[in-house]
Amino acid sequence: MALGIAGCSDDNTDPNAQIGPNPKLPEINQYLFPPMHLASVVGWKNDEKPAVAQGLQIEALAKGLQHPRSLYVLPNGDVLVVESKAPDEASVKRPKDIVMGWVESWVTSGGDT
């Protein structure tokens, strides 16, 4: 419903003013912290599984992975998993590294991997 109301706005902006060599740009917004919408980390509980289509089954091949990103199945059936969390940096190089680490702590599941 909100989308429908937003579509009925009384905005008389000329669409042709938004393109070309000199488009009308929106005002710049300066933020101490830019607006962010971060997803919460939610793990699977013990013995919890996603729902699959009838006739299919799912089972865990490994447990305790912190940040699995890519899977590759070898010809012999072995499965390689790439985890993406990098090791912690030994020192802070820039002031924004402190803030970046703080924000990343909200969206990571933790762990040492």
Coordinates of C-alpha atoms in Angstrom, one line a residue:
M1 CA 0.0 0.0 0.0
A2 CA 2.9 2.4 0.9
L3 CA 4.4 1.8 -2.6
G4 CA 1.1 2.7 -4.2
I5 CA 0.8 5.9 -2.2
A6 CA 4.4 6.8 -3.1
G7 CA 3.7 6.3 -6.8
C8 CA 1.0 8.9 -6.5
S9 CA 3.3 11.7 -5.3
D10 CA 2.9 15.2 -6.7
D11 CA 6.5 15.3 -8.0
N12 CA 6.7 17.4 -11.1
T13 CA 10.3 16.5 -11.9
D14 CA 10.9 16.4 -15.7
P15 CA 12.4 13.0 -16.6
N16 CA 14.4 14.7 -19.3
A17 CA 16.2 16.8 -16.7
Q18 CA 17.6 13.5 -15.2
I19 CA 19.6 12.6 -18.3
G20 CA 22.0 14.2 -20.8
P21 CA 25.4 16.0 -20.4
N22 CA 24.2 18.1 -17.4
P23 CA 21.6 16.2 -15.4
K24 CA 20.0 17.7 -12.3
L25 CA 21.6 15.8 -9.4
P26 CA 20.1 15.5 -5.9
E27 CA 21.6 17.4 -3.0
I28 CA 24.5 15.7 -1.3
N29 CA 23.9 14.2 2.1
Q30 CA 26.9 14.1 4.5
Y31 CA 26.7 11.5 7.3
L32 CA 29.0 10.7 10.1
F33 CA 27.9 7.2 9.6
P34 CA 26.0 6.4 6.3
P35 CA 22.6 4.7 6.7
M36 CA 23.1 1.0 6.8
H37 CA 20.6 -1.9 6.8
L38 CA 22.5 -4.9 8.1
A39 CA 21.2 -8.5 8.1
S40 CA 21.3 -10.3 11.4
V41 CA 23.2 -13.6 11.6
V42 CA 20.9 -16.5 12.3
G43 CA 22.3 -20.0 12.4
W44 CA 20.6 -23.3 12.2
K45 CA 19.7 -24.9 15.5
N46 CA 20.7 -28.5 16.3
D47 CA 19.0 -30.9 13.9
E48 CA 17.2 -28.1 12.2
K49 CA 17.1 -28.4 8.4
P50 CA 15.7 -26.3 5.5
A51 CA 12.6 -27.5 3.8
V52 CA 13.2 -29.3 0.5
A53 CA 10.9 -30.4 -2.3
Q54 CA 9.2 -33.8 -2.0
G55 CA 11.5 -36.6 -3.1
L56 CA 14.7 -34.8 -2.1
Q57 CA 16.6 -35.0 1.1
I58 CA 19.2 -32.9 2.8
E59 CA 22.0 -33.8 5.2
A60 CA 25.0 -32.0 6.7
L61 CA 28.3 -32.9 5.2
A62 CA 30.2 -30.7 7.8
K63 CA 29.4 -28.8 10.9
G64 CA 31.1 -25.9 12.7
L65 CA 31.8 -23.9 9.5
Q66 CA 31.8 -20.2 10.3
H67 CA 31.7 -18.5 6.9
P68 CA 31.3 -21.0 4.1
R69 CA 31.1 -19.3 0.7
S70 CA 32.0 -21.7 -2.1
L71 CA 31.7 -25.4 -2.6
Y72 CA 33.6 -27.6 -5.1
V73 CA 33.0 -31.3 -5.6
L74 CA 36.0 -33.3 -6.7
P75 CA 35.6 -36.2 -9.2
N76 CA 36.2 -38.7 -6.3
G77 CA 33.3 -37.2 -4.3
D78 CA 35.3 -35.2 -1.9
V79 CA 33.9 -31.7 -1.2
L80 CA 36.1 -28.6 -0.8
V81 CA 34.7 -25.6 1.1
V82 CA 36.0 -22.1 1.0
E83 CA 35.5 -20.0 4.1
S84 CA 35.8 -16.3 3.7
K85 CA 36.6 -14.7 7.1
A86 CA 40.2 -13.3 7.0
P87 CA 42.5 -13.5 10.0
D88 CA 42.4 -10.5 12.3
E89 CA 44.7 -7.6 11.5
A90 CA 47.6 -7.1 13.9
S91 CA 47.2 -3.3 14.0
V92 CA 44.8 -0.6 13.0
K93 CA 46.1 1.3 10.0
R94 CA 43.4 3.9 9.7
P95 CA 40.9 5.4 12.0
K96 CA 38.0 4.0 9.9
D97 CA 39.4 0.5 10.5
I98 CA 38.1 0.8 14.1
V99 CA 34.6 1.7 12.9
M100 CA 34.7 -0.9 10.1
G101 CA 35.6 -3.6 12.6
W102 CA 32.8 -2.5 14.9
V103 CA 30.2 -2.6 12.0
E104 CA 31.5 -6.0 10.8
S105 CA 31.1 -7.4 14.3
W106 CA 27.3 -7.0 13.9
V107 CA 27.1 -9.1 10.7
T108 CA 29.6 -11.9 11.4
S109 CA 28.9 -15.1 13.2
G110 CA 32.3 -14.9 15.0
G111 CA 34.6 -17.8 15.2
D112 CA 38.3 -18.2 14.4
T113 CA 38.0 -19.3 10.7

